[in-house]
XYZ file of C-alpha atoms in Angstrom:
130
model
C 0.000 0.000 0.000
C 1.187 3.530 -0.757
C 1.837 5.851 2.202
C -1.024 8.145 1.107
C -3.407 5.175 1.040
C -2.307 4.120 4.518
C -2.772 7.674 5.820
C -6.255 7.899 4.285
C -7.245 4.526 5.753
C -5.910 5.497 9.187
C -7.877 8.764 9.083
C -11.046 6.933 8.098
C -10.643 4.487 10.975
C -9.939 7.251 13.480
C -12.806 9.366 12.206
C -15.150 6.450 12.913
C -14.007 6.410 16.556
C -15.226 9.902 17.339
C -18.689 11.125 18.191
C -20.560 14.078 16.771
C -18.599 16.456 19.015
C -15.274 15.211 17.560
C -14.212 13.506 20.799
C -13.492 9.849 21.379
C -15.832 8.165 23.897
C -12.989 8.288 26.459
C -12.401 12.030 25.914
C -16.146 12.688 26.074
C -16.413 10.823 29.406
C -13.514 12.900 30.791
C -15.190 16.115 29.618
C -18.481 15.100 31.260
C -16.664 14.217 34.505
C -15.165 17.713 34.588
C -18.407 19.497 33.713
C -20.838 17.457 35.817
C -18.952 17.310 39.113
C -19.852 19.200 42.237
C -17.985 19.486 45.503
C -19.280 17.047 48.105
C -17.561 17.907 51.361
C -14.400 19.336 52.821
C -11.105 18.919 50.975
C -8.492 16.805 52.724
C -4.724 16.971 52.685
C -3.945 13.237 52.458
C -5.352 9.891 51.383
C -4.314 6.435 52.501
C -2.701 4.717 49.546
C -4.332 1.324 50.072
C -7.766 2.988 49.887
C -7.177 4.110 46.280
C -8.968 1.773 43.858
C -7.857 3.523 40.665
C -7.136 6.933 39.201
C -8.491 8.749 36.150
C -6.471 11.567 34.585
C -8.897 14.130 33.151
C -6.440 16.750 31.877
C -3.056 18.335 32.677
C -4.397 19.652 35.974
C -7.042 17.203 37.190
C -6.897 13.643 38.537
C -9.843 11.787 40.028
C -8.871 9.282 42.717
C -11.578 6.600 42.879
C -11.546 5.161 46.370
C -12.713 1.804 47.654
C -16.269 2.375 48.853
C -17.210 4.551 45.875
C -15.951 8.000 46.884
C -14.207 10.149 44.283
C -11.537 12.581 45.449
C -10.567 15.145 42.822
C -7.055 16.539 42.903
C -6.398 19.772 41.048
C -2.656 20.149 40.639
C -1.844 23.777 41.567
C 0.366 24.492 38.549
C -0.847 21.737 36.262
C 1.542 19.146 34.894
C 2.711 19.214 31.264
C 1.785 16.117 29.221
C -0.202 14.519 32.060
C -3.475 14.784 30.128
C -1.867 13.350 27.012
C 0.004 10.472 28.669
C -2.765 9.748 31.219
C -0.235 7.906 33.366
C 1.784 8.861 36.407
C 3.699 7.346 39.282
C 4.333 8.417 42.838
C 6.076 7.279 45.983
C 4.184 6.946 49.227
C 6.683 5.465 51.704
C 4.468 6.377 54.674
C 1.413 4.764 53.073
C -0.201 8.163 52.585
C -0.340 10.402 49.521
C -0.554 14.068 50.461
C -0.919 17.541 49.030
C 2.538 18.700 47.976
C 3.761 15.159 47.213
C 5.172 14.794 43.719
C 3.736 12.715 40.913
C 5.860 11.923 37.848
C 4.313 11.725 34.400
C 5.049 8.338 32.798
C 5.522 7.959 29.078
C 6.898 5.419 26.642
C 10.069 7.496 26.387
C 10.741 7.482 30.142
C 9.886 9.684 33.102
C 8.379 13.076 32.388
C 7.907 16.124 34.586
C 7.365 15.852 38.334
C 4.516 17.972 39.695
C 3.046 18.555 43.166
C -0.438 17.405 44.094
C -3.092 19.726 45.456
C -5.701 18.909 48.086
C -8.146 16.029 47.650
C -11.664 17.396 47.114
C -14.583 14.949 47.435
C -16.815 15.278 44.374
C -20.020 13.781 43.088
C -20.332 13.337 39.337
C -23.891 13.675 38.123
C -24.956 11.262 35.405
C -25.305 12.694 31.930
């Protein structure tokens, strides 16, 4: 196949993966999570690491920490973190078993470690269904 044919086929495949707003289903879910969230209590400085079920990176400044038991704690990184929203992957160290405001996360990418950025406070949020 010629390179132009491959490029056209790739575009056609990718175009089929987006909705009417031009976003992939994953990007659309992230957008809805940002738009449809409301604060649900007092922000806290730390979380216990073993209570984190999973994390969802929404953009360069926002990470939702999904906790065991169903709570969502949103962390808005004070200065943002370049490439975090693109890579959607990060690592951290929590030697005390707690992850706290001011602790550093490091963006992970296929080319190695990226920037290290401090966390903000953990704000409980409720995300309304669409």
